[in-house]
XYZ file of C-alpha atoms in Angstrom:
751
model
C -57.590 7.719 27.997
C -54.272 8.152 27.988
C -52.550 11.112 26.454
C -50.039 10.057 23.844
C -47.022 12.591 24.475
C -45.735 14.428 20.877
C -42.059 13.321 19.461
C -40.598 16.271 20.656
C -42.338 16.000 24.718
C -40.973 12.389 24.536
C -37.251 13.963 23.128
C -37.497 16.834 26.013
C -38.029 14.698 28.425
C -35.436 11.668 27.581
C -32.718 14.617 27.300
C -34.519 16.143 30.901
C -33.950 12.686 32.479
C -30.797 10.275 30.651
C -30.648 7.963 33.356
C -34.109 7.230 32.670
C -34.423 6.053 29.720
C -36.306 3.210 29.138
C -39.853 2.386 27.545
C -40.987 1.285 30.609
C -39.614 4.859 32.374
C -41.212 6.660 29.228
C -45.006 5.495 29.892
C -44.388 5.674 33.504
C -43.517 9.662 32.790
C -46.677 10.552 30.870
C -49.441 8.616 32.453
C -49.522 5.550 29.539
C -50.907 2.344 30.051
C -51.945 -0.735 28.694
C -52.802 -0.871 24.989
C -51.818 2.662 24.798
C -48.048 1.597 25.391
C -48.167 0.285 21.360
C -48.541 3.797 20.160
C -45.808 4.720 22.606
C -43.800 1.849 20.744
C -44.227 2.570 17.325
C -43.826 7.109 18.025
C -40.130 5.481 19.969
C -39.445 3.412 16.575
C -40.120 6.544 14.419
C -37.603 8.706 16.172
C -35.454 5.724 16.059
C -35.704 5.456 12.456
C -35.544 9.379 11.625
C -32.196 9.719 13.735
C -33.312 11.495 16.658
C -33.281 8.431 19.227
C -30.578 5.262 19.536
C -32.021 2.298 21.284
C -29.209 0.955 23.476
C -30.622 -2.960 24.658
C -33.714 -1.440 25.914
C -33.670 1.941 26.718
C -33.208 4.834 24.153
C -31.146 7.725 23.896
C -29.600 11.308 21.623
C -27.215 9.584 19.339
C -26.136 12.865 19.434
C -25.357 12.312 23.770
C -22.741 9.931 25.885
C -24.915 7.477 28.751
C -24.591 8.951 31.939
C -22.097 6.098 32.812
C -19.865 5.139 29.226
C -16.559 2.969 28.272
C -14.029 6.180 27.997
C -10.308 5.273 26.539
C -7.911 7.943 28.589
C -6.149 10.103 25.882
C -3.627 11.133 28.458
C -2.872 14.757 30.242
C -2.866 18.236 28.237
C -0.048 20.870 28.705
C -1.616 22.202 31.571
C -1.289 18.051 33.334
C -5.709 17.886 33.047
C -6.464 14.641 31.897
C -9.093 13.999 29.015
C -10.396 10.946 27.625
C -13.158 10.272 24.521
C -15.830 7.485 24.413
C -14.838 3.221 23.176
C -17.703 4.105 21.195
C -19.306 6.946 19.406
C -22.358 7.019 17.302
C -22.825 10.200 16.413
C -23.140 12.453 13.220
C -20.941 15.572 15.232
C -17.831 15.710 16.885
C -16.057 13.427 18.242
C -17.266 14.619 22.527
C -14.403 15.377 24.430
C -14.262 14.436 28.680
C -12.011 15.991 31.191
C -11.209 13.359 34.238
C -12.207 15.306 37.491
C -9.858 13.050 39.438
C -10.669 12.426 43.385
C -7.399 11.651 45.797
C -8.695 8.023 45.928
C -8.476 7.160 42.446
C -5.373 5.610 41.107
C -3.099 6.790 38.813
C -4.547 6.825 35.222
C -2.451 6.448 31.769
C -2.193 6.998 28.144
C -4.447 3.487 26.518
C -5.939 2.666 30.314
C -10.021 1.307 29.653
C -12.726 3.154 32.345
C -16.348 2.883 33.190
C -17.055 6.682 34.154
C -19.691 8.385 35.188
C -20.346 11.763 32.954
C -21.928 15.240 33.281
C -22.426 17.061 30.089
C -20.918 20.619 30.831
C -21.583 24.122 28.200
C -19.340 26.895 27.585
C -16.542 24.992 27.538
C -13.651 23.593 25.865
C -14.251 20.380 26.196
C -17.763 18.533 26.873
C -18.688 15.999 29.252
C -16.597 15.901 32.441
C -16.140 12.181 33.899
C -15.847 10.230 37.488
C -14.108 7.674 37.514
C -16.305 4.583 38.313
C -13.239 2.071 37.707
C -10.552 0.828 35.031
C -11.776 -2.180 33.312
C -8.363 -2.982 31.469
C -5.543 -1.323 29.305
C -3.399 -1.088 26.600
C -0.671 0.302 27.318
C 0.641 3.475 25.190
C 5.032 2.194 24.449
C 7.390 4.633 22.754
C 10.739 4.715 20.901
C 13.166 6.783 22.910
C 17.088 7.344 24.067
C 17.821 6.007 27.175
C 19.552 7.966 29.455
C 21.369 5.830 32.509
C 21.760 7.243 35.885
C 22.667 5.359 39.513
C 19.697 5.231 39.878
C 17.583 3.653 36.699
C 17.042 6.636 34.049
C 15.029 8.018 31.804
C 13.849 7.929 28.014
C 13.789 10.788 25.487
C 11.485 10.209 23.063
C 12.165 10.560 19.850
C 8.634 11.568 18.462
C 8.725 14.818 16.559
C 7.045 18.034 18.963
C 7.229 14.987 22.471
C 9.096 16.888 25.929
C 8.109 14.858 28.354
C 10.852 12.516 29.562
C 10.179 9.114 31.225
C 11.648 8.139 34.305
C 13.244 3.990 34.316
C 13.320 2.106 37.765
C 16.631 0.751 38.620
C 14.927 -2.669 37.834
C 13.415 -1.891 34.395
C 15.999 -0.834 32.458
C 16.400 -4.379 30.703
C 20.175 -3.825 30.760
C 20.098 -0.675 28.270
C 23.092 1.137 27.951
C 23.581 5.023 27.574
C 22.264 6.215 24.129
C 21.066 3.344 23.019
C 17.860 3.124 21.039
C 15.536 1.872 23.143
C 11.195 0.550 23.273
C 9.287 0.849 26.355
C 5.652 0.917 28.240
C 4.011 2.644 30.954
C 4.659 0.635 33.480
C 2.578 1.994 36.886
C 1.499 5.217 38.614
C 3.643 8.234 39.235
C 3.622 10.912 41.369
C 1.701 14.373 41.354
C 4.859 16.331 39.718
C 6.808 13.278 38.619
C 7.351 11.792 34.959
C 6.000 9.035 34.112
C 7.339 5.728 34.585
C 8.510 3.345 32.009
C 9.650 -0.122 31.947
C 12.155 -1.184 28.817
C 11.092 -3.787 26.157
C 13.330 -3.767 24.095
C 16.784 -2.349 22.850
C 16.871 -1.361 19.605
C 20.703 -0.542 18.877
C 22.682 2.802 18.271
C 20.289 5.276 17.069
C 23.356 6.913 14.886
C 23.132 4.128 12.667
C 21.940 4.961 9.062
C 19.917 1.686 9.002
C 17.905 2.533 12.843
C 15.833 4.918 10.724
C 13.912 2.852 8.915
C 13.815 0.282 12.928
C 12.569 3.300 14.851
C 9.303 3.441 12.344
C 9.099 0.083 12.804
C 8.901 -0.427 16.263
C 6.901 3.109 16.772
C 4.033 2.351 15.099
C 4.016 -1.629 15.790
C 4.486 -2.720 12.165
C 4.889 -6.309 12.703
C 8.232 -7.324 10.736
C 9.241 -10.819 12.086
C 7.125 -14.000 10.976
C 6.344 -16.844 12.599
C 7.501 -20.351 12.671
C 4.030 -21.781 11.125
C 3.901 -19.070 8.403
C 7.761 -19.245 7.213
C 6.579 -23.203 7.636
C 3.533 -22.859 5.667
C 4.725 -20.783 2.505
C 7.833 -22.693 2.431
C 5.994 -25.360 1.519
C 4.035 -23.778 -1.067
C 4.705 -25.319 -4.813
C 4.444 -23.509 -8.059
C 0.666 -24.317 -9.793
C 0.900 -26.023 -13.065
C -2.159 -25.434 -16.100
C -4.519 -27.622 -14.324
C -8.082 -25.633 -14.229
C -6.602 -22.730 -15.800
C -6.701 -20.783 -18.772
C -3.055 -21.239 -21.236
C -1.922 -18.137 -21.126
C 1.690 -18.696 -22.208
C 1.213 -17.847 -25.698
C 0.535 -14.436 -24.889
C 3.605 -11.864 -24.275
C 2.324 -10.382 -20.867
C 5.212 -7.931 -20.039
C 5.721 -6.669 -16.802
C 6.802 -2.992 -16.679
C 7.788 -1.587 -13.132
C 10.635 0.403 -10.779
C 14.391 -0.455 -12.142
C 14.314 -1.904 -8.237
C 11.571 -3.804 -8.138
C 12.041 -7.575 -6.115
C 8.293 -8.230 -7.282
C 6.216 -7.894 -10.039
C 2.966 -8.597 -9.585
C 0.950 -6.784 -12.518
C 1.968 -7.787 -16.911
C -0.040 -6.260 -19.705
C -0.163 -6.821 -23.595
C -2.815 -4.751 -26.176
C -2.869 -5.607 -29.177
C -5.637 -3.638 -32.261
C -9.073 -5.477 -32.423
C -9.918 -7.584 -35.604
C -13.316 -7.782 -34.951
C -14.638 -5.520 -37.581
C -17.603 -4.188 -35.554
C -15.233 -2.481 -33.794
C -12.685 -0.474 -35.759
C -9.506 1.117 -34.562
C -10.257 -0.320 -31.037
C -8.259 -2.674 -28.346
C -8.150 -5.448 -27.277
C -6.275 -4.868 -24.066
C -4.784 -7.823 -20.677
C -4.059 -7.428 -17.174
C -3.014 -10.551 -15.924
C -2.301 -10.490 -11.917
C -0.409 -13.049 -9.766
C -2.591 -15.434 -8.440
C -1.860 -15.006 -4.824
C -4.915 -16.606 -3.569
C -3.687 -19.765 -4.756
C -1.163 -19.927 -1.872
C -3.011 -17.698 0.935
C -6.021 -19.690 1.406
C -9.050 -18.819 4.229
C -8.192 -19.610 7.794
C -4.516 -20.635 7.100
C -1.617 -19.183 8.954
C -0.822 -16.562 5.709
C -4.027 -15.781 5.641
C -3.931 -14.602 9.551
C -0.238 -13.069 8.978
C -1.647 -11.059 5.562
C -4.776 -10.010 7.400
C -3.043 -8.203 10.491
C -0.432 -6.468 8.585
C -3.167 -5.537 6.438
C -0.388 -4.652 3.595
C 2.499 -3.729 2.753
C 5.456 -0.779 4.360
C 8.420 0.569 2.230
C 11.311 1.993 3.536
C 13.556 3.821 1.461
C 16.064 1.144 2.953
C 13.686 -1.656 2.537
C 10.535 -3.154 2.592
C 8.531 -4.814 5.288
C 6.794 -7.369 2.991
C 2.853 -8.512 3.996
C 4.020 -12.089 2.711
C 6.781 -14.607 3.389
C 9.420 -13.510 0.161
C 9.379 -17.175 -0.943
C 6.014 -15.919 -2.345
C 6.301 -11.896 -2.567
C 9.255 -12.662 -3.550
C 8.793 -16.175 -6.155
C 5.929 -18.186 -6.494
C 3.475 -14.651 -6.634
C 5.906 -12.732 -8.328
C 6.027 -12.845 -12.392
C 8.936 -13.236 -13.289
C 10.402 -13.253 -16.437
C 10.716 -16.899 -18.442
C 9.078 -18.647 -15.767
C 4.806 -20.172 -15.694
C 3.040 -18.725 -13.007
C -0.213 -18.417 -11.864
C -2.737 -15.886 -13.022
C -5.694 -13.665 -12.752
C -6.543 -12.059 -15.684
C -8.737 -9.381 -17.221
C -9.813 -9.324 -21.205
C -11.106 -5.873 -21.690
C -12.290 -4.298 -25.438
C -11.650 -0.965 -25.613
C -13.674 1.305 -28.659
C -11.572 3.230 -29.735
C -12.806 6.420 -28.190
C -10.458 4.305 -24.547
C -14.866 2.880 -23.747
C -15.089 0.034 -22.201
C -17.720 -2.176 -24.428
C -16.815 -5.644 -22.382
C -14.382 -7.636 -20.364
C -13.955 -11.182 -18.816
C -11.609 -12.844 -16.490
C -9.398 -15.335 -16.446
C -7.947 -18.026 -14.068
C -4.769 -18.658 -15.950
C -1.197 -19.929 -16.786
C 1.295 -16.974 -17.946
C 4.827 -16.942 -19.385
C 5.762 -13.135 -19.596
C 8.895 -12.863 -22.010
C 10.675 -9.887 -20.118
C 10.205 -7.751 -17.425
C 10.964 -4.018 -18.273
C 11.106 -1.351 -16.454
C 9.862 2.328 -16.868
C 12.562 3.678 -18.284
C 13.842 1.734 -20.475
C 10.383 1.502 -22.235
C 10.016 4.786 -22.083
C 13.313 5.467 -23.851
C 12.476 2.586 -26.258
C 8.918 4.649 -27.605
C 10.783 8.078 -27.720
C 13.649 5.651 -30.214
C 16.063 4.478 -27.873
C 15.650 0.743 -27.995
C 18.046 -1.483 -25.864
C 18.842 -5.326 -26.938
C 15.701 -5.943 -24.673
C 13.378 -3.466 -26.353
C 14.512 -4.057 -29.376
C 12.441 -7.302 -30.689
C 9.649 -5.701 -28.219
C 8.594 -2.394 -30.154
C 6.464 -2.907 -32.628
C 4.630 -6.097 -31.317
C 4.286 -5.190 -27.558
C 4.954 -1.990 -26.908
C 3.585 0.359 -29.421
C 0.164 -1.151 -29.121
C 0.189 -0.889 -25.675
C 0.855 2.914 -26.492
C -1.944 2.862 -28.738
C -4.260 1.559 -25.950
C -3.188 4.180 -23.614
C -4.400 6.423 -25.560
C -7.417 5.362 -26.565
C -7.844 5.726 -22.748
C -6.157 9.497 -22.482
C -9.022 10.525 -24.058
C -11.110 8.618 -21.978
C -10.096 10.361 -19.299
C -10.344 13.285 -20.186
C -14.129 13.033 -20.687
C -14.123 11.736 -17.019
C -12.366 14.284 -15.628
C -10.899 12.878 -12.361
C -8.877 14.729 -9.962
C -5.381 15.784 -11.431
C -2.990 16.606 -9.491
C 0.765 17.623 -9.968
C 2.010 16.927 -7.163
C 5.977 15.593 -7.736
C 7.021 12.493 -5.942
C 10.344 12.696 -3.766
C 12.832 10.182 -3.978
C 15.909 9.047 -1.152
C 18.739 8.297 -2.438
C 21.378 6.048 0.162
C 24.913 4.911 -0.342
C 25.612 1.298 0.419
C 25.602 2.014 4.129
C 22.503 3.537 4.354
C 23.439 6.815 4.416
C 21.653 9.854 2.297
C 23.556 10.188 -1.566
C 20.440 11.912 -2.701
C 17.068 13.826 -2.679
C 15.889 13.710 -6.133
C 11.948 14.380 -7.565
C 10.941 11.391 -9.656
C 10.436 11.762 -13.331
C 6.951 11.286 -14.073
C 6.944 9.367 -17.636
C 3.957 7.986 -20.338
C 5.389 4.943 -19.065
C 4.287 5.268 -15.283
C 0.914 6.928 -16.594
C 0.140 3.902 -18.626
C 0.457 1.283 -16.384
C -1.717 3.198 -14.243
C -4.547 3.835 -16.528
C -4.161 -0.001 -16.717
C -4.054 -1.032 -13.435
C -7.443 1.665 -12.794
C -9.189 0.098 -15.706
C -8.365 -3.500 -14.092
C -9.949 -2.607 -10.855
C -13.376 -1.436 -12.437
C -14.006 -4.206 -14.300
C -13.752 -6.168 -11.221
C -15.980 -4.291 -9.540
C -18.136 -4.195 -11.590
C -17.733 -7.991 -12.569
C -18.844 -8.717 -8.997
C -20.811 -6.446 -8.142
C -23.549 -7.696 -11.255
C -22.597 -11.755 -9.948
C -23.801 -9.915 -6.464
C -20.488 -11.131 -4.618
C -19.664 -9.475 -1.347
C -16.141 -7.382 -1.530
C -14.581 -4.635 -0.328
C -15.116 -1.384 -2.702
C -12.100 1.303 -2.781
C -14.198 4.426 -1.683
C -13.146 7.860 -1.276
C -15.974 10.618 -0.231
C -15.844 13.973 -1.451
C -14.695 16.801 0.866
C -16.757 18.256 3.429
C -17.581 21.832 2.874
C -15.899 22.676 5.615
C -12.236 21.905 3.224
C -14.058 23.130 0.472
C -14.742 26.569 2.359
C -10.945 26.473 3.386
C -9.945 25.761 0.081
C -11.749 27.958 -1.713
C -10.371 31.058 0.695
C -7.120 29.965 -0.197
C -7.684 30.624 -3.768
C -9.601 33.893 -3.546
C -6.428 34.729 -1.527
C -4.061 34.159 -4.613
C -6.786 35.483 -7.098
C -8.369 32.320 -8.865
C -11.942 31.177 -8.293
C -13.465 27.797 -6.919
C -17.395 28.079 -7.956
C -20.033 28.077 -4.720
C -23.239 26.505 -5.344
C -23.114 23.780 -7.019
C -23.151 19.810 -6.701
C -19.295 19.476 -6.735
C -17.279 17.640 -9.493
C -13.464 16.770 -9.692
C -13.807 18.479 -13.337
C -14.785 22.009 -11.160
C -11.598 21.338 -9.249
C -9.359 20.540 -12.393
C -10.231 24.212 -13.193
C -9.113 25.701 -10.461
C -5.407 23.157 -10.933
C -5.559 24.717 -14.498
C -6.012 28.369 -13.884
C -2.758 27.512 -10.802
C -1.348 26.306 -13.263
C 2.463 27.342 -14.636
C 2.365 30.080 -11.794
C 4.301 30.665 -8.494
C 0.641 29.799 -6.973
C 0.935 26.092 -8.776
C 2.236 24.312 -5.897
C -0.237 25.934 -2.978
C -3.522 24.685 -4.874
C -2.516 21.531 -5.840
C -1.165 20.814 -2.141
C -4.970 22.989 -0.595
C -6.375 20.717 -2.722
C -5.104 17.667 -1.538
C -5.236 19.051 1.818
C -9.642 19.218 0.730
C -9.720 15.669 -0.174
C -10.671 13.084 2.552
C -8.740 10.006 3.416
C -9.902 6.943 1.421
C -10.785 3.679 2.647
C -12.006 0.335 2.413
C -15.507 -0.699 2.962
C -18.229 -2.969 1.716
C -20.760 -0.360 0.611
C -20.982 0.923 -3.224
C -20.161 4.477 -2.627
C -18.069 5.089 -5.562
C -14.646 7.103 -5.718
C -14.987 10.999 -5.978
C -11.052 11.445 -6.933
C -11.143 9.157 -9.890
C -14.688 10.020 -10.177
C -15.899 6.103 -11.286
C -19.233 4.949 -9.764
C -17.227 1.705 -8.614
C -14.082 1.099 -7.865
C -12.315 -2.302 -6.297
C -8.226 -3.000 -5.390
C -7.670 -5.678 -7.798
C -3.687 -5.091 -9.049
C -2.026 -5.424 -6.259
C -2.566 -8.987 -4.009
C 1.182 -8.962 -2.980
C 1.260 -5.848 -1.094
C -2.457 -5.685 -0.349
C -4.897 -7.489 1.800
C -8.098 -6.012 -0.234
C -7.174 -7.229 -4.011
C -6.599 -10.457 -1.929
C -10.412 -10.754 -0.691
C -11.255 -9.446 -4.109
C -9.459 -12.293 -5.609
C -11.416 -14.410 -3.523
C -14.342 -13.357 -4.570
C -14.060 -13.420 -8.403
C -12.980 -17.102 -7.471
C -16.212 -17.408 -6.115
C -18.230 -15.644 -8.516
C -17.015 -17.752 -10.876
C -16.973 -20.930 -9.602
C -12.809 -21.285 -10.086
C -12.157 -23.953 -7.387
C -12.435 -23.757 -2.947
C -10.006 -21.461 -2.733
C -12.933 -17.756 -2.378
C -13.829 -16.511 -0.101
C -14.667 -18.611 2.606
C -18.159 -17.603 4.920
C -16.321 -15.681 7.790
C -14.423 -13.191 5.126
C -17.817 -12.597 3.717
C -18.876 -12.207 7.318
C -16.257 -10.263 8.463
C -16.182 -7.850 5.445
C -16.450 -4.687 7.173
C -14.586 -4.439 10.532
C -11.179 -6.032 7.985
C -12.541 -3.247 5.538
C -11.924 -0.991 8.893
C -9.061 -2.481 9.855
C -6.546 -2.987 6.866
C -7.783 1.279 5.876
C -6.127 1.260 9.957
C -3.330 -0.553 8.526
C -2.250 1.599 5.506
C -2.729 4.669 7.634
C -0.167 3.399 9.958
C 2.242 2.617 7.011
C 1.182 5.727 5.517
C 2.484 7.714 8.661
C 5.484 5.020 9.409
C 6.760 5.815 5.697
C 6.187 9.908 6.562
C 8.153 9.674 10.172
C 10.922 7.837 7.971
C 11.189 10.137 5.200
C 11.752 13.118 7.467
C 14.108 11.610 9.538
C 16.554 10.568 6.466
C 15.863 14.355 5.093
C 16.765 15.554 8.323
C 20.217 13.863 9.113
C 20.764 14.793 5.239
C 20.579 18.360 5.935
C 22.454 18.395 9.187
C 25.533 18.869 7.517
C 23.977 22.275 6.571
C 23.231 23.753 9.158
C 23.303 27.769 8.889
C 22.722 27.642 4.976
C 20.543 29.961 3.311
C 17.387 28.046 1.893
C 14.149 29.236 -0.709
C 11.018 27.328 -0.083
C 7.073 28.410 0.837
C 4.906 29.022 4.190
C 3.430 25.400 3.963
C 1.400 26.021 7.505
C 0.997 28.127 9.937
C 0.157 27.200 13.691
C 0.411 29.479 17.164
C 3.414 28.573 17.470
C 5.231 28.934 14.139
C 5.279 28.477 10.169
C 5.828 25.479 8.344
C 8.148 25.280 4.839
C 8.542 22.847 1.939
C 11.890 23.699 1.396
C 11.937 24.001 -2.709
C 15.422 21.848 -2.808
C 15.054 18.376 -1.337
C 10.792 19.005 -0.269
C 11.800 18.597 3.001
C 9.591 20.338 5.969
C 10.543 22.950 8.517
C 9.461 24.590 11.023
C 10.043 28.550 11.834
C 9.046 28.948 15.724
C 7.700 32.134 17.050
C 11.098 33.255 18.285
C 12.784 33.169 14.702
C 9.714 34.912 12.935
C 11.014 38.582 13.631
C 10.705 41.214 16.284
C 8.034 41.582 17.147
C 4.852 39.369 18.515
C 2.809 38.126 15.983
C -0.852 37.015 16.208
C -2.475 33.686 15.152
C -5.323 33.495 12.751
C -6.527 30.073 12.653
C -9.242 30.811 10.663
C -7.290 32.364 7.960
C -4.323 30.244 8.609
C -2.490 33.874 8.818
C 0.238 35.476 11.581
C 0.108 39.325 11.931
C 2.514 41.149 13.378
C 1.339 43.388 15.943
C 3.178 46.108 15.349
C 3.991 46.637 11.485
C 0.640 44.523 10.418
C 3.016 42.037 8.842
C 0.977 38.767 7.722
C 2.732 35.884 7.073
C 0.073 32.831 5.081
C -0.018 30.391 3.031
C 2.135 29.630 -0.574
C 4.424 33.030 0.383
C 7.680 33.171 -0.849
C 10.692 32.750 2.264
C 14.196 32.844 2.235
C 15.180 30.681 5.357
C 18.528 30.010 7.475
C 18.934 26.167 8.700
C 19.539 27.014 12.177
C 18.848 23.009 14.393
C 18.011 19.857 13.437
C 18.091 16.500 15.076
C 17.822 13.825 12.608
C 16.720 11.334 14.985
C 13.643 12.680 15.728
C 13.217 14.251 12.124
C 12.831 17.935 13.589
C 13.752 20.484 11.370
C 13.946 23.889 12.916
C 14.403 27.492 10.742
C 14.917 31.144 11.225
C 12.654 33.328 8.751
C 15.113 35.842 6.371
C 12.745 37.343 3.713
C 9.186 36.510 2.871
C 8.534 37.529 -0.291
C 11.656 39.155 -1.181
C 11.197 41.626 2.246
C 13.479 41.221 4.466
C 13.356 40.636 8.199
C 14.136 41.928 11.013
C 16.803 39.879 13.041
C 17.284 38.866 16.581
C 15.172 37.896 19.341
C 11.943 39.596 20.729
C 12.148 41.941 23.113
C 9.199 42.491 25.795
C 8.459 46.166 24.354
C 8.143 44.015 21.208
C 4.746 41.819 22.888
C 1.555 43.461 22.170
C 0.245 44.982 25.612
C -3.533 44.348 24.361
C -2.021 40.476 23.502
C -0.036 40.254 27.022
C -3.403 41.629 28.732
C -5.488 38.901 27.428
C -3.312 36.406 28.319
C -2.737 37.293 31.724
C -6.497 37.268 32.030
C -6.985 33.439 30.549
C -4.454 32.642 33.329
C -6.502 33.843 35.566
C -9.568 32.470 34.594
C -8.056 29.158 33.927
C -6.645 28.931 37.213
C -9.938 30.053 38.554
C -11.914 27.332 36.508
C -9.418 24.513 38.209
C -9.891 25.909 42.112
C -13.734 25.255 40.549
C -13.160 21.817 39.775
C -11.222 20.879 42.904
C -14.700 22.347 45.018
C -16.580 19.948 43.437
């Protein structure tokens, strides 16, 4: 009779024998034969279901461990020149492991973006998880950079424009692409380098004068590989599109659906109308219509337009331009709900009770004709008693009913308690030449909030309908903060004298109470920023998880199909669910839903980073003429190399490098996000008020360097730190650490 091992014995054996994990190997190790193999198979399936093992083809492994031979992506060298990599696929729950590559003299040079097959050895007690030996290189995705070309006799060099990047790239004479001195260029990695040499690059595109104002967004477009030119077949397909008529649609042309957008908006993808509900059973209730441009009628599954829209994922917005998801003939014309023209739409009619609860809704594929394209400020002025020629005839029949429905939704929002952050939105205004004229903060009007509430409700209606009709869709998902991030927020709040309750199921109402405690105080901005940082990143996916920040169980993006591919898919799902036509979801759309969600979540993050980088560069250009001026702000971040400050006037973020913080040495406490003076014990932490001097500005990178003058009204001693100002203990520790690092490298080289 065979002795069947316990689950723990199997797990221990697999841990000790990572290369022998097939069922046959496990059976042989424990002497299991014949019918007993069925029992072994059952135990292995139970371990897999419990998450202790992961089946890969015919072998089993710990999902928290990498296979001994793995495919890796090279992430590049660190400051000491050690080369690191990460797994191409990671299914574990914990931190993604890092791999230190141990090169042999015969190995080819590896660079960032290389995909390799490597043999791994688990290590403990190090700042990495595995050490890897190259088996072979299996492909690459060469790293690209945007930088300034500096020409010399043997070719030239490229100085990257990434903030914080200090390593230049060498360009051979035959790889300059005709670039001229001082030009902005795009380049890619081009072959091996010597051990002490610079990485070699090949120039693939010349982008022009980096100091030109309109080059700022162009830098971000190329740096983040945002597609900004439409292929010929996409443009040709868009040019053939024709306006849709009434056939097969509900006639909504007599419903006064108005658009309300920013004053400089070129596209209008949503319109709304409200009226009192005349049903006696719903006394005091409201009928609310939200109509959205029917983009799905023009961008059909599998078409050239569809492929390009999915590739882009979303439109990207810069102060001087928009990189649209769709060609202008659609986004700016046929799919835009312009005043006085008939436009195809998908509209939702929602019934609200007097308390703002949605008690019914239904969708229509219609044809509408907007009586007016209004902007936020004129709508708010009209409600406040300052009508103009456009808003006067609409005030009583259209605008006041909209605000009445909004008032009911505000009451419902108060009961729901979505996260209520108060973070001012910055607006950069450019002159005709593309230079920054002013930096202001947008005023938040009820007109803005009204449209936001209407769109949220329409998105909820779309999700609920598709769930009820069992139609595949992409949800907009926002998970609650991790325990670690909540603990960090709790510590920040406690340091400022506020409390965030512990030991209960977190709800947005708890966070709102914290925000209310700080409202109106000097700590309000700190608590709002810290709360925002504790949040997870929202994403798109087919799983029905909910939206934590909005405190909603079911939520999907439906209201902006001109600029978001996710919304276009929701429109197609509604078409399929209602049987409105053949332009609904394709089989490929349904089969590829998860991959599409991951892709467009990535393109959204790409656009956010590009927009942020562009804003940083514009702000740096705006401040470049004020070097030497004193400014006020708050500490917004702390790192081992200095402290970050958010400036009051512009909202720009600048860095106070360690060399510009007093005369003593400062220790970095990462756990508490503080810097502490070695001699005086002075502590620099988040939220503290500071006065700084603008020391240096680099517009091409967006870098802003500051010098600390005062902190919480306490003046700092000026001048550079002297060697005597360093902590002797710290100096000894650093020497010891350097000696240990040297020893570690010697050990590695002997393996």
